[in-house]
XYZ file of C-alpha atoms in Angstrom:
607
model
C 55.445 64.915 132.256
C 55.117 66.534 135.711
C 58.906 66.369 136.204
C 59.503 68.172 132.881
C 57.088 70.945 133.932
C 58.974 71.271 137.235
C 62.244 71.672 135.317
C 60.736 74.445 133.204
C 59.528 76.261 136.328
C 62.819 75.800 138.160
C 65.457 76.579 135.501
C 63.559 78.304 132.690
C 62.727 77.320 129.120
C 66.125 77.554 127.347
C 68.292 75.765 129.984
C 65.693 73.020 130.338
C 65.519 72.463 126.561
C 69.324 72.284 126.421
C 69.389 69.730 129.238
C 66.788 67.609 127.429
C 68.764 67.793 124.164
C 71.993 66.781 125.947
C 70.187 63.901 127.663
C 68.783 62.614 124.352
C 72.186 62.873 122.636
C 73.897 60.955 125.470
C 71.258 58.222 125.147
C 71.735 58.010 121.358
C 74.809 59.783 119.854
C 73.320 59.600 116.338
C 70.792 62.218 117.421
C 73.575 64.828 117.422
C 74.086 64.254 113.701
C 70.336 64.513 113.046
C 70.153 67.699 115.105
C 73.059 69.184 113.141
C 71.271 68.439 109.854
C 68.057 69.978 111.199
C 69.773 73.189 112.364
C 71.811 73.749 109.184
C 69.046 72.796 106.741
C 67.255 76.196 106.523
C 70.566 78.056 106.072
C 71.586 75.654 103.318
C 68.215 75.878 101.570
C 67.932 79.671 101.681
C 71.513 80.971 101.461
C 73.693 77.920 100.677
C 75.473 78.517 103.994
C 77.041 75.635 105.925
C 76.746 73.439 102.805
C 79.478 71.029 103.843
C 78.181 70.725 107.396
C 74.640 70.157 106.205
C 75.614 67.544 103.617
C 77.882 65.725 106.075
C 75.153 65.450 108.672
C 72.381 64.744 106.144
C 74.248 61.856 104.523
C 75.528 60.447 107.832
C 72.141 60.554 109.591
C 70.363 58.785 106.703
C 73.116 56.164 106.398
C 73.168 55.490 110.153
C 69.408 55.271 110.416
C 69.229 52.773 107.548
C 72.100 50.584 108.752
C 70.872 50.592 112.322
C 67.249 49.675 111.587
C 67.804 47.347 108.625
C 71.146 45.660 109.368
C 72.555 45.975 112.888
C 69.219 45.433 114.641
C 68.685 42.098 112.862
C 72.152 40.529 113.192
C 72.958 38.682 116.396
C 76.711 39.394 116.562
C 77.303 42.389 114.284
C 79.478 45.258 115.501
C 77.628 48.568 115.394
C 79.193 51.549 113.666
C 78.171 55.179 113.998
C 79.184 56.634 110.646
C 80.400 60.224 110.516
C 81.044 61.684 107.072
C 84.020 64.019 106.438
C 85.118 65.827 103.305
C 88.477 64.944 101.776
C 90.376 65.855 98.651
C 92.122 62.596 97.773
C 90.386 59.427 96.646
C 93.164 57.392 98.269
C 92.089 58.318 101.788
C 90.703 55.425 103.891
C 87.014 54.663 103.491
C 86.044 53.711 107.049
C 88.235 54.339 110.058
C 88.154 52.339 113.275
C 86.065 54.943 115.058
C 83.367 54.705 112.388
C 84.247 57.822 110.415
C 83.308 57.363 106.764
C 85.677 59.302 104.522
C 84.200 60.033 101.095
C 84.578 62.136 98.021
C 80.942 63.102 97.578
C 79.793 63.496 93.982
C 78.009 66.830 94.143
C 76.274 69.098 96.602
C 72.841 69.007 94.966
C 72.408 65.219 94.661
C 72.026 64.072 98.263
C 70.156 60.903 97.268
C 73.163 59.645 95.329
C 75.489 60.738 98.130
C 73.494 58.725 100.686
C 73.601 55.668 98.439
C 77.346 56.171 97.917
C 77.932 56.441 101.665
C 76.136 53.194 102.463
C 77.700 51.422 99.470
C 81.167 52.460 100.672
C 80.433 51.403 104.247
C 78.926 47.966 103.516
C 82.231 46.101 102.942
C 83.365 47.254 106.398
C 80.183 46.750 108.421
C 78.286 43.879 106.737
C 79.926 40.444 107.149
C 83.398 41.937 106.569
C 85.387 38.845 107.583
C 83.795 36.389 105.140
C 84.281 38.466 102.011
C 87.620 36.815 101.272
C 85.838 33.420 101.305
C 83.185 34.355 98.712
C 83.609 35.212 95.054
C 83.039 38.809 93.827
C 79.709 37.889 92.189
C 78.200 36.858 95.530
C 79.633 39.829 97.399
C 78.482 42.397 94.827
C 75.006 40.835 94.652
C 74.580 40.989 98.435
C 75.740 44.623 98.636
C 73.509 45.681 95.731
C 70.502 43.926 97.279
C 71.020 45.859 100.525
C 71.497 49.074 98.565
C 68.241 48.352 96.720
C 66.460 48.304 100.105
C 67.819 51.779 100.809
C 66.916 53.092 97.337
C 63.306 51.953 97.832
C 63.146 53.999 101.036
C 64.532 57.059 99.217
C 61.659 57.062 96.714
C 61.497 57.163 92.934
C 64.694 59.173 92.449
C 66.483 56.821 94.833
C 65.529 53.855 92.654
C 66.643 55.718 89.515
C 70.018 56.647 91.073
C 70.528 53.092 92.299
C 69.935 51.622 88.846
C 71.949 54.242 86.953
C 75.012 54.577 89.190
C 75.258 51.229 90.983
C 73.230 48.366 89.488
C 73.757 48.880 85.743
C 77.544 49.470 85.898
C 78.141 46.268 87.869
C 75.746 44.045 85.894
C 77.432 45.229 82.697
C 80.718 43.854 84.048
C 79.292 40.660 85.606
C 76.081 39.326 84.047
C 75.672 36.658 86.760
C 74.849 39.368 89.304
C 71.383 39.998 87.832
C 70.015 36.491 88.407
C 71.538 36.249 91.887
C 70.096 39.623 92.937
C 66.617 38.411 91.954
C 66.972 35.492 94.374
C 68.353 37.680 97.159
C 65.583 40.245 96.703
C 62.999 37.473 96.834
C 64.563 36.299 100.096
C 64.450 39.873 101.389
C 60.790 40.319 100.421
C 59.951 37.324 102.605
C 62.014 38.652 105.514
C 64.769 35.993 105.508
C 67.696 37.916 103.998
C 69.240 39.777 106.940
C 68.083 37.920 110.085
C 68.827 34.433 108.683
C 70.980 34.405 105.511
C 73.311 37.285 106.393
C 73.274 36.386 110.070
C 74.582 32.916 109.196
C 77.253 34.403 106.938
C 78.321 36.704 109.767
C 78.489 33.814 112.271
C 80.362 31.630 109.783
C 82.853 34.411 109.078
C 83.917 34.495 112.720
C 84.544 30.741 112.704
C 86.545 30.896 109.467
C 88.528 33.875 110.731
C 89.342 32.126 114.019
C 90.514 29.022 112.114
C 92.496 31.118 109.597
C 90.455 29.449 106.835
C 90.857 31.206 103.456
C 88.978 28.562 101.408
C 86.384 29.555 98.811
C 82.897 28.821 100.172
C 80.945 30.468 97.327
C 79.238 27.265 96.247
C 78.250 26.353 99.819
C 76.812 29.844 100.341
C 74.761 29.594 97.135
C 73.485 26.139 98.150
C 72.405 27.552 101.521
C 70.594 30.349 99.682
C 68.708 27.770 97.589
C 67.708 25.951 100.789
C 66.167 29.128 102.229
C 64.337 29.786 98.948
C 62.695 26.342 99.125
C 61.319 27.240 102.558
C 59.822 30.587 101.564
C 58.437 29.205 98.283
C 56.801 26.168 99.852
C 53.109 25.650 99.228
C 50.752 25.773 102.219
C 50.795 22.427 103.983
C 53.741 21.129 101.924
C 56.538 19.263 103.691
C 59.956 20.859 103.229
C 63.407 20.097 104.575
C 63.826 22.323 107.639
C 67.338 21.174 108.513
C 70.473 22.174 106.668
C 73.468 20.381 108.122
C 75.837 20.590 105.175
C 79.168 22.006 106.354
C 80.099 24.709 106.951
C 76.434 25.516 107.734
C 74.675 23.757 110.596
C 71.240 25.355 110.586
C 67.681 24.277 111.237
C 64.375 26.123 111.239
C 61.114 25.610 113.126
C 57.963 27.242 111.788
C 55.166 28.306 114.138
C 52.329 29.172 111.798
C 49.333 27.256 113.126
C 48.386 28.510 116.573
C 45.674 25.893 116.985
C 48.046 22.995 116.314
C 50.684 24.485 118.626
C 48.200 24.961 121.442
C 46.838 21.437 120.997
C 50.230 19.727 121.099
C 51.725 22.063 123.698
C 55.423 22.839 124.224
C 56.752 19.308 124.520
C 56.959 18.414 120.766
C 58.780 21.675 120.020
C 61.237 21.316 122.898
C 61.941 17.765 121.741
C 62.467 18.915 118.160
C 64.931 21.602 119.280
C 66.862 19.032 121.330
C 66.894 16.690 118.312
C 68.199 19.475 116.077
C 70.989 20.214 118.550
C 71.836 16.513 118.744
C 72.063 16.408 114.959
C 74.607 19.186 115.083
C 72.636 22.386 114.491
C 74.583 25.363 115.756
C 71.788 27.833 114.930
C 68.066 27.175 115.239
C 65.687 29.777 113.836
C 62.226 29.659 115.391
C 59.942 31.572 113.024
C 56.538 32.660 114.241
C 53.772 34.267 112.219
C 51.073 36.432 113.756
C 48.581 33.683 114.747
C 51.267 31.983 116.865
C 52.804 35.036 118.579
C 51.372 34.089 121.976
C 52.644 30.528 121.708
C 56.004 31.883 120.486
C 56.399 33.865 123.729
C 55.518 30.780 125.804
C 58.092 28.708 123.961
C 60.845 31.308 124.463
C 60.057 31.462 128.157
C 60.492 27.695 128.405
C 63.724 27.774 126.360
C 65.172 30.461 128.608
C 65.464 27.893 131.391
C 67.302 25.295 129.274
C 70.975 24.836 130.240
C 72.167 23.378 126.927
C 71.104 26.383 124.809
C 70.559 30.110 124.946
C 68.520 32.696 123.027
C 70.947 34.887 121.068
C 68.430 37.364 119.674
C 64.759 37.909 118.918
C 64.012 39.889 115.758
C 60.742 41.358 114.567
C 60.682 41.725 110.803
C 58.141 41.579 107.965
C 57.349 39.689 104.790
C 55.561 40.548 101.581
C 52.105 38.967 101.459
C 51.763 38.164 97.757
C 48.039 37.460 98.031
C 46.986 40.734 99.674
C 49.859 42.935 98.381
C 50.878 44.095 101.866
C 53.551 43.423 104.467
C 52.904 41.406 107.600
C 55.068 41.148 110.696
C 56.639 37.944 111.957
C 59.199 37.110 114.640
C 62.441 35.156 114.537
C 64.213 33.798 117.610
C 67.843 32.769 117.063
C 68.733 29.843 119.317
C 72.296 28.632 119.803
C 73.976 25.797 121.635
C 75.546 26.485 125.020
C 79.167 25.439 124.424
C 79.871 25.349 128.169
C 77.307 22.555 128.601
C 79.015 19.153 128.199
C 77.930 15.526 128.353
C 80.705 13.324 129.773
C 78.954 10.093 128.772
C 79.618 10.782 125.081
C 83.376 11.048 125.594
C 83.401 7.920 127.761
C 81.799 5.925 124.931
C 84.307 7.250 122.417
C 87.144 5.984 124.618
C 85.362 2.670 125.294
C 85.003 1.835 121.583
C 88.262 3.464 120.535
C 86.569 5.845 118.101
C 88.595 8.643 116.564
C 88.915 10.398 113.233
C 89.594 7.810 110.523
C 88.193 4.858 112.494
C 86.094 2.285 110.633
C 82.762 1.650 112.321
C 79.564 -0.225 111.548
C 76.294 1.662 112.021
C 72.564 1.337 111.351
C 70.720 4.004 109.390
C 67.777 5.142 111.536
C 66.408 8.087 109.579
C 66.850 9.339 106.012
C 66.070 12.730 104.521
C 67.173 14.445 101.354
C 70.268 16.162 102.685
C 71.259 14.055 105.669
C 70.749 10.770 107.466
C 70.930 9.747 111.117
C 73.027 6.688 112.011
C 73.140 4.751 115.303
C 76.767 4.145 116.357
C 76.823 2.077 119.594
C 73.911 4.153 120.886
C 75.533 7.442 119.848
C 74.222 9.738 117.142
C 76.054 9.645 113.855
C 75.401 11.952 110.950
C 76.167 11.681 107.231
C 75.378 14.263 104.544
C 74.459 13.437 100.968
C 77.884 14.766 99.915
C 79.562 11.985 101.931
C 77.271 9.186 100.740
C 79.215 8.532 97.548
C 82.256 9.555 95.525
C 79.654 10.707 92.960
C 77.306 13.626 93.569
C 73.900 12.375 94.779
C 70.757 14.502 94.959
C 69.181 12.531 97.814
C 70.534 10.356 100.621
C 67.894 7.795 99.655
C 69.816 7.223 96.435
C 72.685 5.728 98.438
C 71.216 4.530 101.776
C 68.346 2.368 103.058
C 66.629 2.754 106.403
C 67.395 0.086 109.079
C 70.337 -1.261 107.041
C 73.899 -1.578 108.331
C 76.832 0.039 106.540
C 80.555 0.270 107.111
C 81.321 3.932 107.707
C 84.473 5.915 108.377
C 84.552 8.510 111.152
C 85.132 11.806 109.363
C 85.221 13.979 112.474
C 83.900 14.069 116.029
C 82.118 17.085 117.495
C 82.346 16.618 121.252
C 80.521 19.876 121.909
C 77.383 18.571 120.166
C 77.896 14.840 120.978
C 77.900 14.111 117.270
C 79.945 11.818 115.039
C 80.310 12.875 111.390
C 80.520 9.912 109.044
C 81.415 9.232 105.434
C 81.084 6.376 102.962
C 83.999 7.696 100.904
C 86.476 4.943 101.747
C 90.007 6.030 100.757
C 90.777 2.644 99.138
C 87.828 3.208 96.783
C 88.715 6.772 95.832
C 88.313 6.977 92.010
C 91.109 9.554 91.891
C 93.561 6.791 92.866
C 91.954 4.117 90.691
C 91.302 5.773 87.332
C 94.136 6.750 84.983
C 93.896 10.522 85.132
C 93.843 12.588 81.928
C 96.259 15.451 81.347
C 95.553 19.083 80.540
C 94.555 19.512 76.842
C 93.489 15.846 76.551
C 90.189 15.209 74.755
C 88.047 12.829 76.817
C 84.458 11.552 76.712
C 82.121 12.213 79.634
C 78.455 11.820 80.552
C 76.864 14.996 81.878
C 75.120 13.868 85.054
C 73.696 16.898 86.900
C 73.898 20.698 86.938
C 74.342 23.128 89.794
C 74.626 26.912 89.799
C 78.329 27.005 88.940
C 79.071 23.861 86.919
C 77.971 20.559 85.382
C 78.840 17.340 87.218
C 80.070 14.733 84.738
C 81.216 11.104 84.903
C 84.486 10.089 83.271
C 85.389 6.450 82.643
C 82.333 5.362 84.649
C 84.054 6.106 87.968
C 85.481 9.628 88.283
C 83.463 12.807 88.665
C 84.740 15.763 86.626
C 83.305 19.240 86.157
C 82.422 21.634 83.351
C 82.042 25.271 84.493
C 78.813 26.761 83.115
C 80.703 29.391 81.136
C 82.721 26.634 79.428
C 79.615 25.043 77.884
C 79.529 27.349 74.846
C 81.158 30.392 73.286
C 77.637 31.850 73.094
C 75.078 32.763 75.744
C 72.795 29.784 76.465
C 69.346 29.888 78.025
C 68.509 27.805 81.096
C 66.586 25.330 78.922
C 69.549 24.961 76.582
C 71.967 24.240 79.430
C 69.547 21.729 80.984
C 69.238 19.958 77.615
C 72.902 18.922 77.944
C 72.186 16.709 80.975
C 72.350 13.011 80.139
C 74.416 13.492 76.979
C 77.697 11.796 76.093
C 80.074 14.507 74.945
C 83.696 14.968 74.097
C 85.349 17.661 76.201
C 88.781 19.188 76.596
C 90.590 18.979 79.947
C 91.522 22.514 81.033
C 92.808 21.890 84.586
C 93.835 18.996 86.834
C 94.098 19.967 90.504
C 95.660 17.108 92.503
C 95.320 19.039 95.783
C 91.525 19.301 95.656
C 91.178 16.229 93.387
C 89.229 18.192 90.810
C 89.325 18.033 87.026
C 87.711 20.825 85.024
C 86.791 20.458 81.374
C 85.443 22.591 78.549
C 83.067 22.002 75.662
C 83.663 25.305 73.926
C 87.460 25.045 73.858
C 87.212 22.182 71.398
C 86.875 25.048 68.920
C 88.836 28.261 68.536
C 87.446 31.389 70.164
C 85.199 32.898 67.440
C 84.786 36.288 69.091
C 87.728 38.134 67.537
C 86.374 37.124 64.094
C 82.809 37.967 65.122
C 83.906 41.382 66.296
C 85.605 42.047 62.971
C 82.911 40.636 60.704
C 79.754 41.923 62.405
C 79.479 45.670 62.144
C 76.800 47.716 63.847
C 73.880 48.197 61.474
C 74.343 44.992 59.437
C 70.967 43.368 58.661
C 70.264 39.602 58.708
C 67.373 37.183 58.437
C 67.504 34.986 61.537
C 65.486 32.243 63.207
C 64.134 32.279 66.765
C 65.820 29.530 68.848
C 64.606 30.434 72.347
C 62.006 32.701 73.970
C 62.376 33.960 77.560
C 60.561 36.700 79.547
C 63.457 39.154 79.029
C 64.822 38.377 75.569
C 64.531 36.294 72.421
C 67.488 34.275 71.168
C 68.041 34.428 67.408
C 70.333 32.291 65.229
C 71.910 34.219 62.375
C 72.711 32.669 58.940
C 76.388 32.234 59.903
C 75.231 30.174 62.959
C 76.142 32.982 65.347
C 73.691 33.421 68.212
C 72.304 36.870 69.011
C 70.039 38.243 71.730
C 67.006 40.427 70.992
C 66.104 42.308 74.227
C 62.551 42.776 75.463
C 62.939 46.563 75.122
C 63.440 46.235 71.364
C 60.356 44.036 71.032
C 58.262 46.500 73.038
C 59.435 49.319 70.798
C 58.371 47.408 67.672
C 54.680 47.694 68.392
C 51.665 45.762 69.632
C 52.244 42.494 67.794
C 55.655 42.103 69.459
C 54.715 43.490 72.877
C 53.272 40.108 73.875
C 56.083 38.190 72.210
C 55.994 35.284 74.695
C 52.479 34.448 73.516
C 52.815 35.378 69.838
C 56.290 34.168 68.857
C 57.253 30.611 67.916
C 60.536 28.705 67.850
C 61.810 28.724 64.260
C 60.027 31.978 63.399
C 61.932 34.121 60.906
C 62.839 37.684 61.940
C 64.551 40.560 60.170
C 67.169 41.887 62.595
C 70.241 44.080 62.587
C 73.372 44.244 64.751
C 73.045 46.921 67.438
C 76.237 46.055 69.339
C 78.844 43.306 69.734
C 80.130 42.866 73.301
C 83.424 41.010 72.857
C 84.208 41.017 76.612
C 80.759 39.666 77.500
C 80.697 37.452 74.393
C 77.262 38.583 73.339
C 75.688 39.885 70.126
C 72.869 42.343 70.783
C 70.231 42.577 68.061
C 67.337 44.858 67.252
C 64.400 44.422 64.901
C 64.976 45.818 61.424
C 61.691 47.721 61.688
C 63.186 49.721 64.607
C 66.169 50.785 62.523
C 66.295 54.510 62.001
C 66.565 55.643 58.353
């Protein structure tokens, strides 16, 4: 403070203020944009002068501030962009140049909230995990971008939330109905503070690996499985044991929770250092040490000890927050991102590989030492072997315990060797027992009988001829929209299905239930006119809609909004309605592209 006073006395007020402004701008270039918005604001408000300059700086400063504090600060390897907005006349101009200039056609001068949302929405594909977008399907990508945009809309207030829903969320969910359910999961992850520093950080790290290996494969299903893993951690009950390691390629992640300061102080650093070493030995490439407030002091002690370890390094420490559901507030917690030191090598591991002649494809006998749901540890001549549940059988298994027993020997095949982590990846999928080469394969359009075994987010896993696993995409289960309970009711059933694709490259057969019948939607669209009234029966009740079967066996959806509009007796429809209840409904719209019949109650019909 004394030095600033001396500057004032020596050079005068105006030169000193200019020097301070220049110093602040040099330290943080974004401040120049904020200053420009501040200077032009009164002229824009009073006289509509400098409108373009004001809007440029206003939109850019808000976009930069949001991206910097909510994205770049929480990712360990993300490139930082300083967005500068310019006006253009053609929509074909580039969106984001290499120097970080965002080129937009802004919607209107008076709606700066929408312009800010548009700016960030346009920038996200270029600044948020840009390299992995070719490896993930559009549903996943759109859901991630909309979840981030929702964070921004919440910060912009009520009108920001309205603009987000009207101009961004609703248009995309109309096109892709799967986005809605995925956004709910991503928002839940964000509320608990795991979205950016863990989920998106892993996607960003993975994207660099895939890009370096020129890998264009579709990893959508693996990304969704990793999301489900993170959701099990944040939704765990207090004291419940959950799987804290996720070593299912391409992800090699583990988490360590520091929540109980008393337990940490009692046991000291040794158990945690040992656990981190074990996780690295198992193949974890990222370890997330998560500390809640009671353990902050112990967290700092642990990081200090880790800083001296040669075989790892601390990539980043992030302070974020989570929604406390009990007290309706947000609490801070810290995340340290630990990574293996690739320069560190253990020559003994490679010596043993040469001694026993182990290489990819080698047959080897090993003893199972530890079993968990997703992975198992195997002793191979004193070296650490690792097998995931996906490699335990040619069939999909939910738990390694379904295929392996502890302390029992098995004949494995070396799938790959990771010399950097001293780890041998194993598989029980012996090529001579591959069902694809044993079973007589069906052809496209064949009708075959399968048993529906399990269900994941994208498809059903089915067994054909008792040996071969085939798949039914969720959308191929029915021509009509099915509830979660209705899709789950298919598990365990023997059904006839139609083969719709046979991919010899990936050894995958996809089938369909609905294509056993002709597509009814062209007829539905012709026969069901808006306003037609029917007496239907309730077949399913969910929090957001009621499913109704019409007399012609068509299935329609009665939205919650229509039930709310019908009055008190329908407002609490989940409690008051029953399966099989008769309702008078009319057709409000037929969505042929989305294959959905929207209904409304007859009592809501305007005369």
